[in-house]
XYZ file of C-alpha atoms in Angstrom:
528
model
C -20.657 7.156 107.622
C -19.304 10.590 108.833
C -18.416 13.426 106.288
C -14.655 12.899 106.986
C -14.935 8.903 105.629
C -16.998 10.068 103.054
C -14.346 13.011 101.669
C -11.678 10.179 101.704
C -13.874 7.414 99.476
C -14.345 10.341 96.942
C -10.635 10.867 97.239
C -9.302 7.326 96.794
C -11.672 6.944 94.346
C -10.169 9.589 91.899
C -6.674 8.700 92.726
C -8.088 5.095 91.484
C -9.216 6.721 88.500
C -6.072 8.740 87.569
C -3.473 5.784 88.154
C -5.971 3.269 85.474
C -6.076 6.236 82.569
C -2.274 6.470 83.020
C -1.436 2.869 83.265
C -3.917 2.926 80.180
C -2.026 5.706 78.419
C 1.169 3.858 78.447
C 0.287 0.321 77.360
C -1.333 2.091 74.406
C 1.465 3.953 73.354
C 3.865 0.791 73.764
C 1.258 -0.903 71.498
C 1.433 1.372 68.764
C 5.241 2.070 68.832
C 5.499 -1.745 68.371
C 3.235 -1.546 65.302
C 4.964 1.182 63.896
C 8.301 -0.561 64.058
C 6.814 -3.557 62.040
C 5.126 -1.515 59.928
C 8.928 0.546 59.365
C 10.260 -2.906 58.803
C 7.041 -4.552 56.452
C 7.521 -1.236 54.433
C 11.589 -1.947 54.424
C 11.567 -4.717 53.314
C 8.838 -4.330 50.550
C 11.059 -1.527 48.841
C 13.693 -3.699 48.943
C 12.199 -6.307 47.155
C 10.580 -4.026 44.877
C 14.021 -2.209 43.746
C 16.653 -4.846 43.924
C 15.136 -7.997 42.588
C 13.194 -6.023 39.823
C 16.641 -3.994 38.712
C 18.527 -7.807 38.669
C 15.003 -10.601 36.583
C 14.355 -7.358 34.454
C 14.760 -8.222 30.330
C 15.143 -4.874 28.937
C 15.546 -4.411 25.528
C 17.532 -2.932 22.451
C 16.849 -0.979 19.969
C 18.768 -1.360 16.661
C 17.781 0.759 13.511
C 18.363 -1.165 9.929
C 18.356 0.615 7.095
C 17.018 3.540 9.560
C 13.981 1.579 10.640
C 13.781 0.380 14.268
C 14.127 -3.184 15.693
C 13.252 -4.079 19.379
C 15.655 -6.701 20.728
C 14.155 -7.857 24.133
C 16.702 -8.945 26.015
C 16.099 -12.434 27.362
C 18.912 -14.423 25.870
C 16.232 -16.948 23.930
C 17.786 -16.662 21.266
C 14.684 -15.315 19.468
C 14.158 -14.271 15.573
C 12.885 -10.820 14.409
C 12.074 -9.363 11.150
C 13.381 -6.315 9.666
C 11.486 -3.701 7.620
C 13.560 -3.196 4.886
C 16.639 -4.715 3.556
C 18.672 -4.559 -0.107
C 21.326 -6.765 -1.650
C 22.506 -3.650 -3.979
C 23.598 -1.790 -1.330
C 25.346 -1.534 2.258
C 23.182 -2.499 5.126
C 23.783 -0.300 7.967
C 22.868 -1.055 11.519
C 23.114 1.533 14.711
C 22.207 2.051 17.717
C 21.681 4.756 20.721
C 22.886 2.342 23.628
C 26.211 2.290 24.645
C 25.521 -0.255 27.766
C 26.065 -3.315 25.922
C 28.599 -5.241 23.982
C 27.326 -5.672 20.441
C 28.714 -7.655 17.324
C 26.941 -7.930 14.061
C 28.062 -11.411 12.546
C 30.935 -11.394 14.963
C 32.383 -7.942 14.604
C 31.885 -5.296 16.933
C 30.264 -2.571 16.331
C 32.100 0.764 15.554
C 30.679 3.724 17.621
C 27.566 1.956 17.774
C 27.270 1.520 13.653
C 27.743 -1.577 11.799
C 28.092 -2.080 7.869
C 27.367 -5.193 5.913
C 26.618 -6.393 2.600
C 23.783 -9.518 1.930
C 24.736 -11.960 -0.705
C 21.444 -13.243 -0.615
C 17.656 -12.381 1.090
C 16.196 -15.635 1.975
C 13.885 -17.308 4.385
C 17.165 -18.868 5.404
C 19.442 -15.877 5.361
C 20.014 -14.273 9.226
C 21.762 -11.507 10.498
C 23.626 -12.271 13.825
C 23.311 -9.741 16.759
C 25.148 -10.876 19.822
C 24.451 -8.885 22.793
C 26.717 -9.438 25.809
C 26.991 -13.132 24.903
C 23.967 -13.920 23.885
C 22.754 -14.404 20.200
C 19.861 -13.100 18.592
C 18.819 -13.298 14.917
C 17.723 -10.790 12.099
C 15.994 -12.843 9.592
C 16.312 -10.988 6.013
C 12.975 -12.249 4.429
C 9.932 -11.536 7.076
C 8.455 -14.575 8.017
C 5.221 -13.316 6.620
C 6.551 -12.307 3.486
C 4.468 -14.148 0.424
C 5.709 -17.796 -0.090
C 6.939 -17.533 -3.479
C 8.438 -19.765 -6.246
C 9.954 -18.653 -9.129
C 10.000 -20.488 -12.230
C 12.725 -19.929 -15.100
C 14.755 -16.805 -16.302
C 13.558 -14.030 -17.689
C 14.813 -13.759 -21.456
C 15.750 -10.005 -20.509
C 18.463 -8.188 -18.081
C 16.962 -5.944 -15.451
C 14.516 -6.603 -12.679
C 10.582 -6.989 -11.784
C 8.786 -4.034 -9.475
C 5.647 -5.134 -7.843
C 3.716 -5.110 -4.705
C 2.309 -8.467 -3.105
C 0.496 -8.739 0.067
C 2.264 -5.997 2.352
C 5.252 -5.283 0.755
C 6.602 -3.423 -1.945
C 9.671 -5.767 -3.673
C 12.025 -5.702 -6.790
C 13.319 -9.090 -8.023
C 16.050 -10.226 -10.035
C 15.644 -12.164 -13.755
C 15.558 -15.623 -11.368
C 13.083 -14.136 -9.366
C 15.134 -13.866 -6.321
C 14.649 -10.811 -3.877
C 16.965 -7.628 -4.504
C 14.862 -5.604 -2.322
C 11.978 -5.162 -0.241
C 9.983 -2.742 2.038
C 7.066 -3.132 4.145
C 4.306 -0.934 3.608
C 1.347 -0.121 5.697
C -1.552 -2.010 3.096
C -2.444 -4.712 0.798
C -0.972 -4.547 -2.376
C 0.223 -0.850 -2.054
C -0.236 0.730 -4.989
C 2.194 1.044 -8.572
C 5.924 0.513 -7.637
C 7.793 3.184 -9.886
C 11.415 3.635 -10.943
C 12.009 7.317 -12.315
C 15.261 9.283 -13.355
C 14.760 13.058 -12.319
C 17.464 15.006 -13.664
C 20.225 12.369 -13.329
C 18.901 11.339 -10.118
C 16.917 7.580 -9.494
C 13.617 7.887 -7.499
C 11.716 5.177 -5.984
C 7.450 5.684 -5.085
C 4.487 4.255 -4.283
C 1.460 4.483 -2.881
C 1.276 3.275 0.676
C -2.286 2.744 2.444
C -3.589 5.465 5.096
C -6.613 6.138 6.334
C -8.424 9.476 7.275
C -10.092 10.755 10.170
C -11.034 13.562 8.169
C -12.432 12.401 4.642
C -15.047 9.161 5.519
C -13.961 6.258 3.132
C -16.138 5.584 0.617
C -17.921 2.152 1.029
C -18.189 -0.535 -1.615
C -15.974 0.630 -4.102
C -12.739 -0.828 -4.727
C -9.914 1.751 -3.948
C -7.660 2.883 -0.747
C -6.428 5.503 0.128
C -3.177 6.263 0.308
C 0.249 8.520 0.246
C 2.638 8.826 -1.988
C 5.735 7.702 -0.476
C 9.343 8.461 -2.326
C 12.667 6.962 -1.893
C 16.165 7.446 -3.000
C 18.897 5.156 -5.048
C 19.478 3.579 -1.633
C 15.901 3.366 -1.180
C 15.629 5.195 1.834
C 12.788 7.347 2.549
C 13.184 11.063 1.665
C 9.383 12.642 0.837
C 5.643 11.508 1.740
C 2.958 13.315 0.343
C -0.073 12.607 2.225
C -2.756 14.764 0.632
C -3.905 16.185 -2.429
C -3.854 19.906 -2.926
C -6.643 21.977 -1.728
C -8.899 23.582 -4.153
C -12.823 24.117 -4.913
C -12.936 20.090 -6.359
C -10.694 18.508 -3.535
C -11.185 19.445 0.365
C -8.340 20.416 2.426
C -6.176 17.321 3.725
C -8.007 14.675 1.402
C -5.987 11.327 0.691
C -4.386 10.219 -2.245
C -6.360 7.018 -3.529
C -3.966 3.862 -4.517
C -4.468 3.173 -8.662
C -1.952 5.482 -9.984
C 0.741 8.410 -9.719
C 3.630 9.970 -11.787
C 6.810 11.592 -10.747
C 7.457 14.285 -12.878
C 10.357 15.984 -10.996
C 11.296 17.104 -7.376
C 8.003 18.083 -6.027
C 6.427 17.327 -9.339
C 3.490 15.053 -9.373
C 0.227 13.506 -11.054
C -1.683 12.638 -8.702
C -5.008 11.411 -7.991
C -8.468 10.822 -5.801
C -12.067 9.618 -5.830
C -14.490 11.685 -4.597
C -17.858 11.285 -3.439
C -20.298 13.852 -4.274
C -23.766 14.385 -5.152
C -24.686 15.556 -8.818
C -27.210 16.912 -10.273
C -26.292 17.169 -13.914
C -26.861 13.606 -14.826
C -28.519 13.454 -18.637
C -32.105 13.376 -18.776
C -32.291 9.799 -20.524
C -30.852 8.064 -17.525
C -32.553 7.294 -14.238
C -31.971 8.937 -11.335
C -31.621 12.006 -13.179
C -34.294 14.108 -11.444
C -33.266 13.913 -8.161
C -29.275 13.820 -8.452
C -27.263 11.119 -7.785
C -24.462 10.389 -5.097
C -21.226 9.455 -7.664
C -17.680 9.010 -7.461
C -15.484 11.674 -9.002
C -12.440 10.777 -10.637
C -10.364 13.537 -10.049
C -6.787 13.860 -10.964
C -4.051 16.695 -10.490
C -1.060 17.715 -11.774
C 0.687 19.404 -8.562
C 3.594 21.370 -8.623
C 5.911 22.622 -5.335
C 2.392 22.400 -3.076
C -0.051 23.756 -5.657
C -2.320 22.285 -8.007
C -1.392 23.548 -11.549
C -4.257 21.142 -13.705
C -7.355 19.070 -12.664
C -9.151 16.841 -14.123
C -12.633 15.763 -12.112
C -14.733 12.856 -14.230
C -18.059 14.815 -13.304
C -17.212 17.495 -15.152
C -18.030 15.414 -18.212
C -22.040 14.235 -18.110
C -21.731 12.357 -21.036
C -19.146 10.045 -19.151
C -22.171 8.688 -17.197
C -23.821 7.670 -19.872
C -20.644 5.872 -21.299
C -20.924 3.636 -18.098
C -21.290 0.018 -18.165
C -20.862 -1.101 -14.941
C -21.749 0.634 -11.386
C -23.712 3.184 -13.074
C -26.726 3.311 -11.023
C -27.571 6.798 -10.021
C -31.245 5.980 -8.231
C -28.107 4.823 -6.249
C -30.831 1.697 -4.944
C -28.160 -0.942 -5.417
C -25.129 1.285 -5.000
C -24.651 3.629 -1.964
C -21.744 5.513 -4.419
C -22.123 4.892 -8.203
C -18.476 4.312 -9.375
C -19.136 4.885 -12.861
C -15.793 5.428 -14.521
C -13.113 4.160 -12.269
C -9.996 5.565 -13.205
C -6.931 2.808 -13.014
C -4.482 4.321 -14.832
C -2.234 7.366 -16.257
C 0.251 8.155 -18.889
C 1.792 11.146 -20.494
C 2.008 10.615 -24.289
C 5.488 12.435 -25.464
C 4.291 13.130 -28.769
C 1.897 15.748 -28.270
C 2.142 15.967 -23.687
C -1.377 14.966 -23.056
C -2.887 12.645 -20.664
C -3.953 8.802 -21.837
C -5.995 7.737 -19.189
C -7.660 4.348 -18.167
C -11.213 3.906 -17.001
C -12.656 0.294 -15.903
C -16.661 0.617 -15.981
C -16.264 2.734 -19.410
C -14.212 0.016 -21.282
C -12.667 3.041 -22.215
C -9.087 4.514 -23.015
C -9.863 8.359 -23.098
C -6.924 10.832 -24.518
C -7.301 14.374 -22.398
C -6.097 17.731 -23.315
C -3.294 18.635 -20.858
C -4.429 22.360 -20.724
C -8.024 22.474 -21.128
C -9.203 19.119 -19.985
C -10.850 18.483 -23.322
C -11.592 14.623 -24.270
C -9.755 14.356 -27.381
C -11.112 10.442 -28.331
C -12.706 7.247 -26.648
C -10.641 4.738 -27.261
C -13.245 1.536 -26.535
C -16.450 1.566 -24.911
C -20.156 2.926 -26.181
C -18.571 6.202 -27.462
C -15.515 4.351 -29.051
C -14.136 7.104 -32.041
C -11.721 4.046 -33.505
C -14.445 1.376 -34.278
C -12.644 -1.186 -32.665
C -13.856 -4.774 -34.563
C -14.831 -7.458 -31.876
C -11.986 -9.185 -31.614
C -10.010 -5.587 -30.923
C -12.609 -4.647 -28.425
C -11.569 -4.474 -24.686
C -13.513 -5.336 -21.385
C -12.779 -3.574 -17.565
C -8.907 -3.198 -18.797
C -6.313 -2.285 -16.431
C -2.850 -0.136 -17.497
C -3.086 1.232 -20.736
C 1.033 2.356 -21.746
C 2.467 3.155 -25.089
C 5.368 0.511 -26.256
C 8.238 2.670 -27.889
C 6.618 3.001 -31.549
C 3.650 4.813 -29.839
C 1.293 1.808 -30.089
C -1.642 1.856 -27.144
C -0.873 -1.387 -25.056
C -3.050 -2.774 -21.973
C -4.113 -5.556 -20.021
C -7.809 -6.652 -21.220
C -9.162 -8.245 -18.270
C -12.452 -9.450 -20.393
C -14.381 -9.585 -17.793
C -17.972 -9.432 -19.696
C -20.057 -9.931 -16.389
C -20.926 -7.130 -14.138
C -19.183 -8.285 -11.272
C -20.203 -4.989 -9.017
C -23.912 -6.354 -9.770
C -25.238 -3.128 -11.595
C -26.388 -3.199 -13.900
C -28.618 -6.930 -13.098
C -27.800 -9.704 -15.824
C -29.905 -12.198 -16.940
C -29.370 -16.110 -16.480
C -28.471 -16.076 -20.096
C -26.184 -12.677 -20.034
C -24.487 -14.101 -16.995
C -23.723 -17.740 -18.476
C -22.242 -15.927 -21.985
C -20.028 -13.792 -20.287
C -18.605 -16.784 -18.327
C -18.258 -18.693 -20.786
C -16.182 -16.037 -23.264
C -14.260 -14.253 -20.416
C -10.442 -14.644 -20.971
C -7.790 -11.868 -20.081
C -5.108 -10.844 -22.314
C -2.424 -8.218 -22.897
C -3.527 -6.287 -26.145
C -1.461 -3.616 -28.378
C -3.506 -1.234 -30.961
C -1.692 0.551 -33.286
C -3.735 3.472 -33.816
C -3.978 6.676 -36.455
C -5.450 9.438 -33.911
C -6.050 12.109 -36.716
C -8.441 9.188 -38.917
C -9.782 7.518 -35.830
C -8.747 4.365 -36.902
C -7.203 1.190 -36.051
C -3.877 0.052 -38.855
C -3.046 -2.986 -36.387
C -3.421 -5.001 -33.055
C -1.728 -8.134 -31.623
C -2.710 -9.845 -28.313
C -0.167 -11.668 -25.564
C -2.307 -14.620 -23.979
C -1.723 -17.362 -21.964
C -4.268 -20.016 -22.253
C -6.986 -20.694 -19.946
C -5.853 -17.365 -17.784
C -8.712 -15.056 -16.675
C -8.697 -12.239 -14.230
C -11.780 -9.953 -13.548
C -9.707 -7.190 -12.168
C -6.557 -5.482 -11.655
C -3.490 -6.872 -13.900
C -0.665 -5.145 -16.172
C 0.616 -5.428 -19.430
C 4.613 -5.135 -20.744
C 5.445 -5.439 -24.116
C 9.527 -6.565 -23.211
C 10.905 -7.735 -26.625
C 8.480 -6.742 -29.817
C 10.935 -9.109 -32.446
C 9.687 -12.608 -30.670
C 6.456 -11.294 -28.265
C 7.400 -11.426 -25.749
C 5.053 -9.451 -23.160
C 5.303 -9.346 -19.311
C 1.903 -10.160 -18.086
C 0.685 -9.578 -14.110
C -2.143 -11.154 -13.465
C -3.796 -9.119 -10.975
C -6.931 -10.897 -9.513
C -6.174 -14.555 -10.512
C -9.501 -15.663 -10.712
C -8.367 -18.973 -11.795
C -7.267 -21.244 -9.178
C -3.380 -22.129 -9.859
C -2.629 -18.891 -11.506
C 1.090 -17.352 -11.343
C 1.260 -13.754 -9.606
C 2.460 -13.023 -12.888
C 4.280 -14.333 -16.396
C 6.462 -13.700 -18.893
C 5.705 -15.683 -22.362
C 7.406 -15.887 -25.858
C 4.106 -15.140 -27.854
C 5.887 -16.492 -30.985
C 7.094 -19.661 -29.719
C 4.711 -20.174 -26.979
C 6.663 -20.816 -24.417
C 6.688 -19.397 -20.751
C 9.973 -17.879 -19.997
C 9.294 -17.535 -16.473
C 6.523 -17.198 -13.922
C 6.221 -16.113 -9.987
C 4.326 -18.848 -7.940
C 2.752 -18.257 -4.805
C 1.491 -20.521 -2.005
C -1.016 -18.233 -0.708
C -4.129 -17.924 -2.833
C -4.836 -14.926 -1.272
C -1.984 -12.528 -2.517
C -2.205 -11.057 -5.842
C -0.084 -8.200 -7.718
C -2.370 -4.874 -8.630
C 1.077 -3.982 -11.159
C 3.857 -5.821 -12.122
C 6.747 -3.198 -13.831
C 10.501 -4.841 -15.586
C 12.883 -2.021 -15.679
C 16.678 -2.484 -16.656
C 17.941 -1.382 -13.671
């Protein structure tokens, strides 16, 4: 082959070369403008189906505010029940709402810029409040369908109404022991449900469970902690006081705990705590003295506008440990805290403005000087001052009041075994106490200046026993007739709580319940 043939081969050759890569070129970019068009329509055609049908099978939801709490409608015309957090029979219901994209009635009226007004005849498990939303109906059921299954039995002999807490709500109930009111709160049995005039003004508190980040809980003793929560005459919320005050005793932000608290006036308050510290002045005749002990300090305050005017802190007072009789173990080998005074209750006696205090594991009543913290008497218990006879004597008692002629009145739970296991009881100890424990509401009239005991009268109902919490009203002193909660119920078939004619012996009415498992820490009658 001459050099002219092979120029032209070479030639050909790339022209060969150049006409594949562009043919090439062009079927690729037909290939991928094809994709991209599906892709432009896959994409298309997934937004559309992710906008449209989503906007149209959507439920949405409502929110309604009863009584200024929230309710969440959801929007799926089933018809479907929901609970509300508060409701009243004394006073107007009001309903509202922030959305303005629906057609709302309330029982078949429309609502009126978004706010409806209505007054229940009745709270019931069959009661409902009807919300129709554009058509559809949807129901407000006035009793919570876990509120407490209750029956009450009778009348009370005596106008007013009964305060208590049961399970997770705080309620007030009529003589016939039908709801007037009720509010959920964030705890089991929430602590006391008070009714207090402040200057002409009616104030509604309790203590509402809350736990803290801050402050470990401490294990194995029975307490919660809590906040105070306060309400008006409509019983709407208005206050919360969350902590205790600050000061050398008390840490900064530490919770309330759940047995007690006073209102004294607007931003006036007893309040009080347990503590758990470790001590070091336990008496030399008790064990575990050497090496301290880690105790729980009953510790109440008096707290005025933010500041702590007067505290009271059990550990203060070394010859309280001695006085224990139950959870006193400061080797602290059975007990990682020993609660050896638990503090249940608080009163201010009129007569002279000092404190009457409650303690469980003392057996003990103690009177304390309002402004030096002095223990004026033991009132029960190994350091009793009165020398209360046997049948006077009082076991692990629970609310100690005054009845109007100044007489000292409380529950006696008679519990006469240790039931927090310290100290250890023989087979013998164990089967006595059993077999004497009965609970009873018991009044002392007492002298204070001669330490002594003039009278006493007990309210009883036979057979009842409760080893702990409970209350004790003393509602007409002529036929006595007490009001008596029975806290625990450690009886199976117990009422939540009673009210018997001591003289004739007759039960004027009781609350049932269905669940074994609620109980009332208080029960309070007021006349209003």
């Amino acid at each position: 082959m001459n050099k002219k043939k092979k120029i032209g081969l070479v030639i050909a050759l790339v022209l060969l070369c150049v006409v594949s890569v562009f043919a090439f070129l062009k079927a690729f970019s037909m290939y991928r403008n094809t994709h991209r068009k599906l892709d432009d329509i896959i994409t298309l055609s997934s937004t559309k189906a992710s906008s449209a049908p989503e906007a149209q099978t959507s439920k949405g939801s409502l929110t309604l505010f009863v009584n200024q709490e929230p309710v969440v409608l959801t929007l799926d015309g089933s018809g479907a029940e929901y609970d509300c957090f508060t409701l009243n029979t004394e006073f107007e219901t009001v309903i509202t709402t922030k959305d303005n994209t629906h057609e709302i009635l309330i029982n078949g009226v429309p609502m009126d810029n978004q706010v409806a007004s209505l007054k229940l005849d009745s709270i019931s498990a069959a009661d409902r409040i009807t919300v129709t939303v554009d058509g559809q109906e949807y129901y407000l059921r006035t009793l919570p369908e876990d509120f407490p299954d209750l029956t009450p039995l009778g009348e009370s002999s005596k106008d007013g109404y009964f305060y208590t807490t049961m399970g997770t709500f705080v309620v007030k109930f009529d003589k016939k022991g039908q709801v007037v009111f009720y509010r959920r709160a964030s705890a089991t049995n929430a602590g006391p449900f008070r009714r207090t005039e402040v200057d002409g003004e009616v104030l509604y508190s309790y203590l509402e469970g809350r736990s803290s980040k801050e402050h470990p809980f401490l294990t194995g003793i029975g307490y919660r902690t809590t906040a105070l929560i306060i309400l008006n005459e409509q019983y709407q919320k208005i206050d919360e006081v969350p902590y205790m005050a600050e000061t050398e005793k008390v840490p900064a932000n530490y919770p309330l705990e759940n047995h007690d608290h006073l209102i004294l006036g607007k931003g006036h308050y007893i309040l009080t705590t347990y503590v758990g510290k470790k001590v070091n002045n336990i008496p030399a005749s008790l064990d575990g003295s050497e090496y301290g002990a880690n105790v729980v300090a009953c510790i109440f305050q008096e707290i005025k506008d933010g500041k702590c005017i007067f505290e009271w802190d059990s550990t203060d007072h070394p010859e309280l440990y001695e006085a224990s009789l139950e959870a006193g173990d400061y080797t602290n080998v059975t007990r990682l805290w020993s609660d050896y005074a638990h503090f249940n209750s608080i009163i201010i006696d009129p007569k002279d403005n000092n404190f009457i205090c409650s303690y469980r594991d003392l057996d003990s009543i103690l009177k304390i000087d309002r402004e030096t913290g002095e223990i004026l008497w033991f009132l029960g218990g190994k350091f009793d001052d009165f020398n209360l006879t046997e049948e006077q004597q009082f076991h692990r008692q629970h609310n100690a009041t005054l009845t109007e002629d100044g007489s000292i009145l409380l529950f006696d739970n008679g519990c006469r075994t240790n039931i927090l296991g310290y100290p250890v009881l023989s087979a013998e100890e164990q089967s006595e106490g059993e077999r004497t424990q009965h609970s009873r509401g018991l009044k002392l009239v007492i002298d204070e200046d001669k330490k002594e005991v003039i009278d006493f009268e007990e309210y009883t109902v036979d057979g009842f026993y409760s080893a702990s919490m409970g209350s004790a009203q003393l509602l007409d002193d002529a036929t006595d007739t007490a009001l008596l909660g029975w806290g625990g119920k450690s009886k199976a078939g117990m009422p939540l709580f009673t009210e018997v004619n001591c003289s004739e012996k007759t039960i004027n009415f009781e609350m049932l319940c269905g669940d074994s498992d609620i109980n009332c820490y208080r029960v309070t009658h007021y006349d209003k």
